[in-house]
Amino acid sequence: MANMSLKKNPMPSQEPDVRNKNFEEVALGYTEEQALDEAQRCLHCKNKPCMQGCPVMVHIPDFIAEVAKGDFEAAYQIISATSALPAVCGRVCPQESQCEKYCVRGVKGEPVGIGRLERFVADWHNAHCTEAAVKPASNGHKVAVVGSGPAGLTCAGDLARKGYEVTVFEALHLAGGVLVYGIPEFRLPKSIVQKEVDGLKAMGVKVETDMVIGRVLSIDELMEEYGFEAVFIGSGAGLPMFMHIPGENLCGVYSANEFLTRINLMKAYQPGSNTPIQHGRKVAVVGGGNVAMDAARCAKRLGADVHIVYRRGKDELPARREEVEHAEEEGIIFDLLTNPTEIMGDDKGDVCGMKCIRMELGEPDASGRRRPVEIAGSEFELDVDCVIMALGTSPNPLIKSTTKGLEINKKGGIIVNEDGLTSREGVYAGGDAVTGAATVILAMGAGKTAAKAIDEQLSK
Amino acid sequence: MYRIVRREALRPTVTLLEVEAPLIAKKARPGQFIILRVDEDGERIPLTIYNADAAKGTITIIFQIVGATTEKLNHKAEGEYLQDFVGPLGKATETEGRKKVCVVGGGVGCAIAYPVAKAFHECGTEVHTVVGFKNKDLVILEEDFRAVSDVMKLMTDDGTYGEKGLVTDALKQLIEAGNTYDEVFAIGPMMMMKFVSLTTKPYGLKTIVSMSPIMIDGTGMCGGCRISVGGETKFACVDGPDFDGHQVDWDLAVKRGAMYKEFERHAYEEACNLFKQEVK
């Protein structure tokens, strides 16, 4: 008999006032009992509406059925048949707008905690299963993957499972892309990402770090000189945007990418770190997405009073709902319907304040969202000594500028067809490099689609 | 991991390292740089390429000990390994099509000025060089410069070697003596590049400087290295490092360069303590 509780089993977490002073994981994960209990809430709908919300089509009711039986390893096998990074997705997917959005239990009450169960299953597997991954027999075909973020890792994993010899080229010194430089430790422990990467290596995937494709080797060289029959570009959208307001280059103004890279990749929050970071007294984070929440919560953990400055209202915040709630609990102040107009500096060139203006929501714009409009005469000053710009990112132009015949759109995204094929034969692309900044799971979906298309092309 | 095949102390605080990096060696052009990490916990620092030997598969860098990371780097012996070595990064210096140029190098910046001067020389350009050092003990690459220079001036601040004075004094003399240049290329401390640009401006001499702001990734993903050029924000790691010296906002660049001074000082003291040395 199903568990008919209207509420999800709550996730045990660190107390807000404790966790906002450390970088350890906030959500602690279900116990076996909680997972079993939550799994009983699934009604095993025949038409599986939840699956349409999952970009990699995890067989959700099937894995939950195994959890309910207590066979967690069987549940893991079902998930990993379609998802390369379950421990990651269970943590960072915006389930409320994906799988859980379509859950029938959500019509009356809360949906089944699909993400929490996925996370539980993956963590259980990682803690209990010591069996080395089996390296599939080689089919003799070589594929290069540019970028080791979620799109590249998924594409590499899917191809390696089919026997392809895959080499992943990563520009930074660690593989994982946004999973290692962007998403903080307290949301996604780096040991989990490392485990997923190690898993791929065990399947025979080669990971070459320190390789900036476009500089050290071009896509053409990979294909012509190194014998890669196909290339997947998953180079992401790493180019930060700025507002182009006065004072944006003062000391103490960071792009969120820089701030988060220093913290997450370079571990600048640790006392013995060789990489410095400014510990602001009062920090403004401009933007309302997940990156803004991550940056704000990191700044809080470095000891600052933190404001999120966002030009629209609370309902328009693009961040995952849970992240907004977590940020609020941790004491982040939300200055909504507010837009910066200038950053002020002292004679040393350090930030000493930010001029802002209040906004109101006007008519919907082309994207359907109500456009924020300035309220005349509402200017005010915010007392800050550090500003983090989290306005979004666009695709890095390096690959397009060094690959002949690769078509891109006006926003710098690589143009692909429904299979992920670019304008160049044998060259595929997916993830943020195509769409501009989006989500981890969409990038994984794109990596998966491209892997399938590459396999079809090369096994002809 | 990247093996150090040669280590040479050029001066007490200036060291040359030749590092095995065949792919980078094949691609590197004068003016480009690498980013390295000394060890697993290390920070990423940018260093300009002094020489790329495609046949040997090596990249040579010359650095001055200025802080914790360069101190640690200086303690790496021949045969030891560097954790990370990434490149070639940035745009190469444009050296073709010039008839006559003046290359100005200051201090360890001479290690970067040299490959540029050499590239100009190999294009058949008439090359004048002005190299400046604090004192005799810090002079490097003198013979290298002589070999590629049609006219060379070696300056020391205190007059202990070469001529006494600043590079700007020598540059001014050359210009006043009637030399016209298609381009002046300057590389050295930020203040020196600023004053070279100020020196050439009244003469309307095109001046290219190689900027060295703080960098993290060096691939254009963070904007830590941004500078203002002609009123526009540029990322030095991808748009540069070479820029028009008359367009650079020098005050801003100097301030941004000093952003972590306190942290750096502290880290340097700790590194020196580790090696039981005096902080210089």
XYZ file of C-alpha atoms in Angstrom:
740
model
C 0.000 0.000 0.000
C 1.369 3.356 -0.991
C 2.388 5.908 1.564
C -0.329 8.553 1.123
C 1.371 11.343 3.064
C 0.865 14.637 1.234
C 4.350 15.773 2.135
C 7.764 14.641 0.973
C 10.016 13.207 3.596
C 12.003 16.265 4.602
C 15.709 16.294 3.835
C 17.922 16.310 6.900
C 20.200 19.351 6.661
C 22.697 21.363 8.616
C 21.106 24.143 10.666
C 21.136 27.467 8.767
C 23.174 29.294 11.378
C 25.759 26.545 11.496
C 26.068 25.885 7.784
C 26.398 29.529 6.769
C 29.819 29.462 8.416
C 31.203 26.336 6.741
C 31.532 24.904 3.241
C 30.294 21.422 4.093
C 27.283 19.999 2.311
C 24.013 21.594 3.442
C 21.623 18.756 2.650
C 22.672 15.554 4.364
C 20.661 13.045 2.332
C 18.017 10.474 3.220
C 18.660 7.587 5.566
C 17.665 4.131 4.299
C 14.429 4.340 6.311
C 13.544 7.742 4.894
C 14.295 6.557 1.366
C 12.169 3.445 1.775
C 9.341 5.531 3.174
C 9.550 8.148 0.416
C 9.728 5.466 -2.291
C 6.377 4.149 -1.033
C 4.770 7.412 -2.091
C 5.236 6.601 -5.787
C 2.005 5.364 -7.384
C 3.790 3.690 -10.339
C 1.605 5.406 -12.887
C 1.264 3.434 -16.091
C 2.074 6.378 -18.369
C 4.980 7.575 -16.182
C 4.430 11.340 -16.548
C 7.540 12.080 -14.477
C 9.805 10.682 -17.201
C 8.784 13.331 -19.759
C 10.281 15.914 -17.410
C 13.681 14.228 -17.345
C 15.986 15.258 -20.215
C 17.882 11.961 -20.000
C 14.733 9.844 -19.515
C 15.664 8.067 -16.313
C 13.195 5.193 -15.755
C 11.902 6.842 -12.645
C 9.072 4.585 -11.402
C 11.219 1.502 -12.092
C 14.132 2.677 -9.975
C 11.806 3.869 -7.232
C 10.173 0.409 -7.192
C 13.589 -1.108 -6.474
C 14.214 1.429 -3.701
C 10.842 0.490 -2.175
C 11.965 -3.152 -2.213
C 15.235 -2.183 -0.566
C 17.350 -3.269 -3.537
C 19.325 -0.074 -3.843
C 21.950 -1.491 -6.180
C 19.278 -2.583 -8.650
C 17.849 0.928 -8.454
C 21.289 2.330 -9.236
C 21.681 0.102 -12.276
C 18.367 1.365 -13.657
C 19.358 5.013 -13.213
C 22.853 4.630 -14.557
C 21.583 2.949 -17.714
C 20.481 6.399 -18.884
C 22.218 8.902 -16.588
C 25.967 9.343 -16.319
C 25.945 11.512 -13.202
C 23.158 10.503 -10.812
C 24.875 11.722 -7.638
C 25.260 15.105 -9.293
C 21.783 15.369 -10.832
C 20.026 14.288 -7.669
C 21.654 17.302 -6.057
C 21.612 20.072 -8.634
C 18.697 19.455 -11.014
C 15.775 21.914 -10.683
C 13.386 19.009 -10.123
C 10.439 21.330 -9.519
C 10.520 22.303 -13.187
C 11.503 18.848 -14.458
C 10.551 15.351 -13.263
C 8.746 16.397 -10.087
C 6.710 18.984 -11.985
C 4.821 16.162 -13.717
C 4.451 13.857 -10.698
C 0.799 12.945 -10.118
C 1.277 13.175 -6.356
C 2.060 16.845 -6.882
C -1.493 17.578 -8.014
C -2.632 17.331 -4.406
C 0.243 17.729 -2.012
C 3.939 17.466 -2.747
C 5.392 15.394 -5.570
C 7.517 12.333 -4.830
C 11.058 13.375 -3.876
C 12.543 11.947 -7.058
C 15.748 13.978 -6.874
C 16.292 13.065 -3.243
C 15.761 9.378 -4.026
C 18.121 9.531 -6.999
C 20.727 11.122 -4.778
C 20.192 8.512 -2.082
C 20.608 5.660 -4.560
C 23.774 7.114 -6.097
C 25.333 7.838 -2.710
C 24.421 4.362 -1.499
C 26.077 2.837 -4.533
C 29.201 4.958 -4.106
C 29.450 4.017 -0.432
C 28.766 0.292 -0.791
C 29.815 -0.830 -4.208
C 33.513 -1.460 -4.616
C 33.321 -3.425 -7.844
C 35.521 -1.900 -10.494
C 33.711 -0.775 -13.610
C 34.085 -3.141 -16.506
C 36.003 -1.682 -19.408
C 34.060 -2.473 -22.560
C 35.882 -4.078 -25.489
C 37.125 -1.459 -27.958
C 35.295 -1.068 -31.250
C 38.346 0.662 -32.714
C 36.733 4.072 -33.232
C 38.255 7.216 -31.716
C 36.172 10.173 -30.539
C 37.380 13.434 -28.982
C 35.324 15.362 -26.458
C 36.177 19.022 -25.891
C 35.273 20.117 -22.380
C 34.707 17.946 -19.318
C 31.541 19.527 -17.990
C 28.235 17.666 -17.707
C 27.689 17.568 -21.499
C 31.165 16.234 -22.263
C 31.230 13.709 -19.420
C 27.833 12.323 -20.422
C 28.780 12.065 -24.076
C 32.102 10.423 -23.144
C 30.380 7.959 -20.800
C 27.775 6.893 -23.319
C 30.364 6.381 -26.050
C 32.789 4.536 -23.762
C 30.030 2.121 -22.777
C 29.689 1.261 -26.463
C 33.407 0.563 -26.846
C 34.598 3.858 -28.338
C 38.072 5.094 -27.454
C 37.217 8.461 -25.977
C 39.610 11.274 -25.037
C 38.253 14.233 -23.105
C 40.205 17.498 -23.425
C 39.837 19.947 -20.539
C 41.333 23.451 -20.394
C 41.504 23.690 -16.597
C 43.593 21.502 -14.323
C 40.606 19.528 -13.040
C 37.830 17.791 -14.943
C 34.183 18.594 -14.245
C 33.576 22.028 -15.746
C 30.962 23.974 -13.811
C 30.661 21.054 -11.398
C 34.141 21.836 -10.060
C 34.646 25.571 -10.633
C 31.061 26.813 -10.379
C 28.808 24.866 -8.033
C 30.110 25.165 -4.461
C 31.177 22.341 -2.199
C 28.206 22.926 0.131
C 25.834 22.064 -2.714
C 27.916 19.491 -4.557
C 30.915 17.965 -2.769
C 33.873 17.808 -5.150
C 34.644 14.245 -4.035
C 31.417 13.201 -5.769
C 32.434 14.797 -9.038
C 35.848 13.172 -8.737
C 34.185 9.793 -8.237
C 32.111 10.219 -11.370
C 35.210 11.200 -13.365
C 37.140 8.244 -11.922
C 34.265 6.006 -12.985
C 34.636 7.191 -16.562
C 38.384 6.631 -16.431
C 37.802 3.098 -15.211
C 35.692 2.573 -18.329
C 38.697 3.569 -20.421
C 37.968 7.265 -21.018
C 41.198 9.286 -21.224
C 41.026 12.692 -19.566
C 43.629 15.226 -20.722
C 43.647 18.322 -18.522
C 45.545 21.596 -19.215
C 44.469 21.361 -22.854
C 42.964 24.551 -24.242
C 41.479 23.418 -27.537
C 41.745 26.247 -30.022
C 45.166 27.160 -28.672
C 47.277 24.058 -28.127
C 45.389 21.948 -30.677
C 42.604 22.875 -33.068
C 39.528 20.799 -33.840
C 40.909 20.315 -37.345
C 44.168 18.948 -35.973
C 42.311 16.562 -33.692
C 40.539 15.134 -36.719
C 43.272 15.319 -39.334
C 46.435 14.601 -37.333
C 45.255 12.666 -34.331
C 42.730 10.453 -36.056
C 39.599 11.317 -34.135
C 36.689 10.370 -36.361
C 34.236 12.591 -34.546
C 34.472 15.480 -32.098
C 31.914 16.567 -29.534
C 32.210 20.192 -28.413
C 30.937 20.668 -24.882
C 32.934 23.761 -24.063
C 30.130 25.490 -22.196
C 29.316 29.148 -21.800
C 32.170 30.450 -19.746
C 32.338 34.064 -20.911
C 30.986 36.306 -18.138
C 28.750 39.258 -18.901
C 29.120 42.646 -17.264
C 26.617 45.499 -17.017
C 28.824 48.191 -18.574
C 28.054 50.624 -15.775
C 30.649 53.027 -14.335
C 32.982 51.561 -11.728
C 32.732 47.966 -12.886
C 36.499 47.542 -13.044
C 37.195 48.730 -9.487
C 39.045 46.420 -7.091
C 36.399 44.362 -5.352
C 34.163 43.853 -8.383
C 34.183 40.226 -9.463
C 32.392 38.260 -12.123
C 30.634 35.377 -10.419
C 32.827 33.097 -12.520
C 35.971 34.592 -11.018
C 34.640 34.622 -7.464
C 33.391 31.039 -7.680
C 36.502 29.774 -9.489
C 38.713 31.193 -6.766
C 36.552 29.577 -4.105
C 35.620 26.240 -5.645
C 38.441 25.327 -7.986
C 41.275 27.098 -6.168
C 39.888 26.556 -2.639
C 40.519 30.180 -1.701
C 38.206 29.795 1.317
C 40.638 27.440 3.009
C 43.060 29.200 5.349
C 46.197 27.702 3.767
C 45.179 28.385 0.172
C 47.704 29.947 -2.178
C 44.949 31.705 -4.110
C 43.649 34.898 -2.515
C 40.077 36.152 -2.347
C 38.611 39.310 -0.923
C 36.645 38.738 2.281
C 34.089 41.506 1.882
C 32.376 43.118 4.827
C 29.214 43.813 2.882
C 28.724 42.162 -0.484
C 26.183 42.790 -3.242
C 25.527 39.994 -5.701
C 23.824 41.276 -8.839
C 21.518 38.721 -10.488
C 18.887 36.158 -9.528
C 19.956 32.811 -10.960
C 21.567 29.776 -9.350
C 24.982 31.309 -9.901
C 23.916 34.407 -7.965
C 22.661 32.220 -5.094
C 25.910 30.242 -5.087
C 28.040 33.379 -5.060
C 25.931 34.969 -2.315
C 26.067 31.903 -0.104
C 29.840 31.629 -0.603
C 30.316 35.288 0.336
C 28.195 34.702 3.443
C 30.449 31.817 4.410
C 33.455 34.125 4.098
C 31.845 36.263 6.789
C 30.059 39.018 4.868
C 26.607 40.564 5.079
C 25.212 39.678 1.689
C 22.565 41.301 -0.514
C 21.107 39.815 -3.660
C 20.291 42.711 -5.993
C 17.798 41.650 -8.676
C 15.860 43.828 -11.070
C 12.693 41.721 -11.132
C 10.536 40.346 -8.283
C 10.709 37.191 -6.219
C 8.441 35.200 -8.537
C 10.759 35.932 -11.432
C 13.963 34.715 -9.732
C 15.384 32.158 -12.176
C 17.198 30.225 -9.413
C 16.085 26.829 -8.204
C 13.453 27.327 -5.515
C 15.348 25.281 -2.947
C 18.451 27.458 -3.409
C 16.447 30.633 -2.839
C 14.971 29.128 0.330
C 18.365 27.998 1.534
C 19.820 31.436 0.857
C 17.003 33.130 2.796
C 17.429 30.757 5.725
C 21.134 31.511 5.791
C 20.487 35.203 6.158
C 20.982 36.501 2.613
C 19.061 39.767 2.155
C 17.044 40.078 -1.070
C 16.859 43.555 -2.608
C 14.306 42.782 -5.290
C 13.093 45.145 -8.025
C 16.421 46.911 -7.687
C 19.032 47.618 -10.347
C 22.578 48.993 -9.956
C 23.460 52.104 -11.940
C 27.011 52.777 -10.750
C 29.683 51.296 -8.522
C 31.537 53.852 -6.465
C 35.199 53.663 -5.536
C 37.527 55.346 -3.072
C 40.875 56.913 -3.955
C 42.613 53.525 -3.651
C 40.370 52.125 -6.357
C 38.406 49.921 -3.938
C 34.633 49.608 -4.019
C 32.961 51.797 -1.393
C 29.308 51.738 -2.445
C 26.809 51.051 -5.195
C 24.162 53.369 -6.598
C 20.889 51.589 -7.302
C 17.453 52.447 -8.614
C 14.115 50.841 -7.738
C 12.212 49.091 -10.483
C 8.607 48.136 -11.172
C 7.315 45.486 -13.523
C 5.818 46.747 -16.770
C 4.457 44.997 -19.842
C 5.639 41.488 -20.732
C 8.613 41.460 -23.109
C 9.332 39.114 -26.027
C 10.288 36.326 -23.608
C 6.911 36.650 -21.898
C 8.412 37.977 -18.669
C 7.277 41.346 -17.373
C 9.904 43.913 -18.178
C 11.412 45.827 -15.260
C 11.118 49.601 -15.599
C 12.991 52.197 -13.542
C 10.994 54.257 -11.055
C 12.081 57.856 -11.594
C 13.610 59.533 -8.572
C 14.032 56.305 -6.587
C 17.828 56.223 -6.607
C 19.598 55.188 -3.417
C 23.032 54.040 -2.300
C 23.891 50.626 -0.978
C 26.839 50.459 1.417
C 29.032 47.671 -0.013
C 32.739 46.923 -0.359
C 32.466 44.044 -2.809
C 30.225 43.481 -5.828
C 29.774 40.178 -7.643
C 28.228 40.282 -11.106
C 26.129 37.168 -11.741
C 24.371 38.304 -14.905
C 24.884 35.207 -16.980
C 27.518 33.951 -19.366
C 27.817 33.412 -23.094
C 29.766 30.827 -25.089
C 33.521 31.339 -25.154
C 34.540 32.456 -28.667
C 37.861 30.561 -28.734
C 36.635 27.409 -30.477
C 34.544 29.157 -33.091
C 37.373 31.554 -33.936
C 39.819 28.710 -34.504
C 37.574 26.193 -36.293
C 36.861 26.896 -39.919
C 33.361 26.391 -41.186
C 31.722 26.191 -37.762
C 28.503 28.201 -37.860
C 27.348 30.106 -34.821
C 24.295 32.199 -34.008
C 24.098 35.848 -33.003
C 24.584 35.048 -29.334
C 27.745 33.048 -29.989
C 26.104 29.626 -29.614
C 27.159 26.851 -32.000
C 24.371 25.991 -34.442
C 23.396 22.298 -34.398
C 20.609 20.134 -35.823
C 18.396 17.882 -33.693
C 21.202 15.283 -33.487
C 23.692 17.819 -32.189
C 25.531 17.900 -35.543
C 27.193 21.239 -36.360
C 27.801 22.719 -39.793
C 30.991 20.634 -39.910
C 30.924 16.976 -40.809
C 31.789 14.784 -37.841
C 31.708 17.706 -35.409
C 28.925 17.686 -32.833
C 28.147 20.108 -30.038
C 25.844 20.372 -27.065
C 25.198 21.958 -23.706
C 25.793 25.619 -22.935
C 28.149 25.941 -25.949
C 24.977 25.638 -28.050
C 22.240 27.081 -25.848
C 24.089 29.629 -23.724
C 23.925 29.220 -19.953
C 21.309 26.597 -19.041
C 21.155 23.624 -16.654
C 23.369 20.642 -15.879
C 20.705 18.149 -16.888
C 19.986 19.828 -20.244
C 23.701 19.696 -20.994
C 23.672 16.003 -20.107
C 20.688 15.441 -22.369
C 22.557 17.123 -25.224
C 25.658 15.018 -24.568
C 23.508 11.933 -24.709
C 21.803 12.904 -27.967
C 25.151 13.614 -29.596
C 26.646 10.322 -28.367
C 23.773 8.453 -29.986
C 24.198 10.353 -33.264
C 27.979 9.839 -33.257
C 27.466 6.120 -32.678
C 24.982 5.930 -35.553
C 27.339 7.781 -37.854
C 30.466 5.798 -37.005
C 28.850 2.365 -36.929
C 27.376 2.778 -40.414
C 53.013 16.650 -14.940
C 55.662 18.598 -16.787
C 59.355 17.807 -16.352
C 61.946 20.518 -15.818
C 64.820 19.640 -18.151
C 67.039 22.628 -17.358
C 67.321 25.067 -14.506
C 69.684 27.965 -14.554
C 70.028 30.734 -11.987
C 70.594 33.792 -14.172
C 70.833 36.084 -11.159
C 70.246 35.515 -7.454
C 66.530 36.277 -7.874
C 66.064 35.527 -11.561
C 65.793 31.940 -12.752
C 65.399 30.204 -16.094
C 63.461 26.946 -16.389
C 63.177 24.824 -19.498
C 60.107 22.625 -19.302
C 59.061 19.648 -21.395
C 55.800 20.609 -23.130
C 55.967 19.443 -26.750
C 52.474 20.449 -27.833
C 52.876 23.985 -26.511
C 56.376 24.248 -28.002
C 54.955 23.434 -31.421
C 52.388 26.228 -31.283
C 53.919 29.032 -29.227
C 54.659 32.395 -30.840
C 56.483 35.426 -29.368
C 54.321 37.382 -26.951
C 52.245 34.395 -25.828
C 52.228 33.097 -22.282
C 51.624 29.984 -20.226
C 49.855 29.440 -16.910
C 51.449 27.089 -14.432
C 50.809 25.545 -11.056
C 53.856 24.471 -9.110
C 52.144 21.795 -7.041
C 48.764 20.332 -6.262
C 47.729 23.086 -3.865
C 49.333 25.802 -5.945
C 47.783 28.916 -7.413
C 47.745 29.490 -11.169
C 50.233 32.117 -12.328
C 50.867 33.474 -15.828
C 54.418 33.668 -17.218
C 55.412 34.773 -20.680
C 57.239 32.320 -22.906
C 60.906 33.212 -23.342
C 61.672 30.512 -25.861
C 59.838 27.688 -27.572
C 61.939 24.880 -29.038
C 59.645 22.809 -31.237
C 62.386 20.327 -32.124
C 63.251 19.632 -28.484
C 59.657 19.953 -27.375
C 60.438 22.451 -24.637
C 59.247 25.821 -23.406
C 61.614 28.108 -21.526
C 60.435 30.641 -18.984
C 62.376 33.217 -17.013
C 60.928 34.509 -13.781
C 61.845 36.738 -10.903
C 61.162 35.763 -7.319
C 58.514 38.214 -6.197
C 56.251 36.157 -3.956
C 55.244 32.795 -2.552
C 54.645 30.951 -5.822
C 57.762 32.172 -7.618
C 59.723 31.326 -4.457
C 58.396 27.751 -4.566
C 58.997 27.586 -8.291
C 62.597 28.625 -7.717
C 63.080 25.616 -5.445
C 62.203 23.161 -8.190
C 65.285 21.297 -9.368
C 66.173 19.897 -12.762
C 64.340 16.635 -13.307
C 61.496 17.590 -11.002
C 57.994 18.191 -12.250
C 55.507 21.037 -12.384
C 51.897 20.135 -11.652
C 50.295 22.076 -14.500
C 51.559 23.937 -17.554
C 48.934 25.378 -19.906
C 49.346 27.244 -23.155
C 50.126 28.875 -25.421
C 47.720 31.554 -24.231
C 46.923 35.039 -25.458
C 47.469 36.500 -28.879
C 50.963 36.507 -30.365
C 52.741 39.827 -30.834
C 52.430 41.161 -34.365
C 55.944 41.456 -35.720
C 55.531 41.439 -39.491
C 55.655 44.359 -41.866
C 57.613 46.798 -39.682
C 60.655 48.593 -41.088
C 62.109 49.935 -37.884
C 61.091 49.374 -34.287
C 62.323 50.066 -30.794
C 61.913 47.320 -28.201
C 62.038 48.457 -24.586
C 62.488 45.946 -21.768
C 62.576 46.559 -18.051
C 63.989 44.103 -15.512
C 62.678 40.578 -15.905
C 60.408 41.988 -18.635
C 63.513 41.712 -20.815
C 62.890 37.970 -20.889
C 59.700 38.754 -22.781
C 61.115 41.635 -24.804
C 63.875 39.423 -26.141
C 61.770 36.928 -28.156
C 59.810 39.842 -29.595
C 63.011 41.684 -30.571
C 64.318 38.463 -32.073
C 61.117 37.943 -34.074
C 61.321 41.515 -35.427
C 64.974 40.920 -36.298
C 64.123 37.716 -38.147
C 61.480 39.592 -40.182
C 64.274 41.856 -41.433
C 63.191 44.789 -39.308
C 65.770 47.296 -38.060
C 65.667 46.720 -34.309
C 66.718 49.193 -31.670
C 66.586 47.949 -28.102
C 66.596 49.694 -24.780
C 66.949 47.431 -21.764
C 66.942 48.672 -18.212
C 67.808 47.154 -14.852
C 67.980 48.397 -11.280
C 71.670 47.632 -11.013
C 74.509 45.537 -12.432
C 73.549 42.449 -10.442
C 70.186 42.215 -12.173
C 71.369 42.445 -15.783
C 70.173 39.484 -17.874
C 70.286 38.426 -21.515
C 72.759 41.105 -22.574
C 74.388 38.963 -25.271
C 71.028 37.721 -26.536
C 69.892 41.280 -27.089
C 73.122 42.313 -28.772
C 72.707 39.530 -31.303
C 69.346 40.827 -32.533
C 69.814 44.587 -32.124
C 71.034 47.111 -34.671
C 71.330 49.652 -31.868
C 71.264 48.724 -28.212
C 71.204 50.761 -25.050
C 71.676 49.129 -21.673
C 70.647 51.218 -18.711
C 70.944 50.808 -14.966
C 69.125 53.005 -12.475
C 72.282 53.495 -10.418
C 74.803 53.528 -13.237
C 76.674 50.440 -11.978
C 76.620 49.031 -15.535
C 75.883 50.448 -18.977
C 74.516 53.974 -18.920
C 73.010 55.536 -15.827
C 69.356 56.370 -16.118
C 65.899 55.054 -16.922
C 64.802 53.379 -20.141
C 62.653 56.413 -20.877
C 65.758 58.629 -20.874
C 67.444 56.413 -23.453
C 64.289 56.125 -25.552
C 63.918 59.876 -25.587
C 67.527 60.283 -26.688
C 67.016 57.877 -29.572
C 63.903 59.704 -30.702
C 65.538 63.118 -30.311
C 68.503 61.885 -32.358
C 66.134 61.609 -35.283
C 65.125 57.946 -35.132
C 61.568 57.344 -36.293
C 59.954 54.030 -35.445
C 56.959 52.260 -36.945
C 56.373 50.970 -33.473
C 57.724 50.987 -29.952
C 57.180 47.755 -28.028
C 57.482 47.979 -24.241
C 57.409 45.280 -21.605
C 58.345 45.535 -17.950
C 56.837 46.757 -14.698
C 53.488 48.534 -15.100
C 55.017 51.899 -14.122
C 57.742 51.576 -16.714
C 55.258 50.761 -19.491
C 53.127 53.695 -18.414
C 56.051 56.089 -18.631
C 57.258 54.681 -21.949
C 53.753 55.351 -23.290
C 53.838 58.882 -21.886
C 57.262 59.417 -23.464
C 56.206 58.371 -26.960
C 52.801 60.038 -26.933
C 53.972 63.588 -27.800
C 55.828 62.157 -30.813
C 52.777 60.236 -31.973
C 54.804 57.001 -31.973
C 52.618 53.916 -31.951
C 53.396 52.071 -28.705
C 52.449 48.511 -27.912
C 52.653 47.279 -24.315
C 52.384 43.726 -23.002
C 50.036 43.903 -20.022
C 50.447 41.654 -17.002
C 47.318 41.931 -14.847
C 46.219 39.357 -12.277
C 44.987 36.189 -13.983
C 43.328 32.990 -12.845
C 42.255 30.749 -15.716
C 43.848 32.654 -18.616
C 41.192 31.431 -21.054
C 38.636 34.255 -20.897
C 36.177 32.731 -18.470
C 36.469 35.033 -15.464
C 37.512 38.567 -16.350
C 39.932 38.813 -13.433
C 42.476 40.216 -15.887
C 40.226 42.910 -17.300
C 41.680 46.285 -18.122
C 40.253 49.387 -19.714
C 41.596 50.246 -23.179
C 40.212 53.259 -25.024
C 37.288 53.263 -22.614
C 36.395 49.659 -23.370
C 36.807 46.705 -21.013
C 39.160 44.055 -22.399
C 40.257 40.685 -21.032
C 44.060 40.704 -21.254
C 44.269 36.899 -21.441
C 42.286 36.605 -24.672
C 42.171 40.105 -26.189
C 45.836 40.708 -25.343
C 48.259 40.686 -23.624
C 49.394 43.329 -26.184
C 47.526 46.649 -26.244
C 47.976 50.202 -27.469
C 49.849 51.861 -24.620
C 48.293 55.231 -25.384
C 44.809 53.797 -24.828
C 45.401 51.880 -21.587
C 43.906 53.249 -18.346
C 47.138 52.951 -16.362
C 45.873 54.133 -12.996
C 43.168 51.500 -13.015
C 45.605 48.789 -14.113
C 48.044 49.704 -11.343
C 45.299 49.666 -8.706
C 43.900 46.327 -9.860
C 47.409 44.884 -9.859
C 47.812 45.749 -6.178
C 44.483 44.256 -5.116
C 45.890 41.358 -3.094
C 49.089 42.995 -1.918
C 48.559 42.232 1.740
C 47.667 38.607 1.118
C 50.659 38.253 -1.195
C 53.043 39.700 1.362
C 51.781 37.320 4.003
C 51.983 34.308 1.680
C 55.518 35.269 0.696
C 56.620 35.465 4.311
C 55.172 32.015 4.917
C 56.887 30.571 1.848
C 60.200 32.081 2.905
C 59.704 30.718 6.373
C 59.186 27.313 4.823
C 62.555 27.607 3.120
C 64.049 29.380 6.164
C 64.916 32.500 4.239
C 64.774 36.202 4.737
C 61.978 38.037 2.967
C 63.594 40.164 0.314
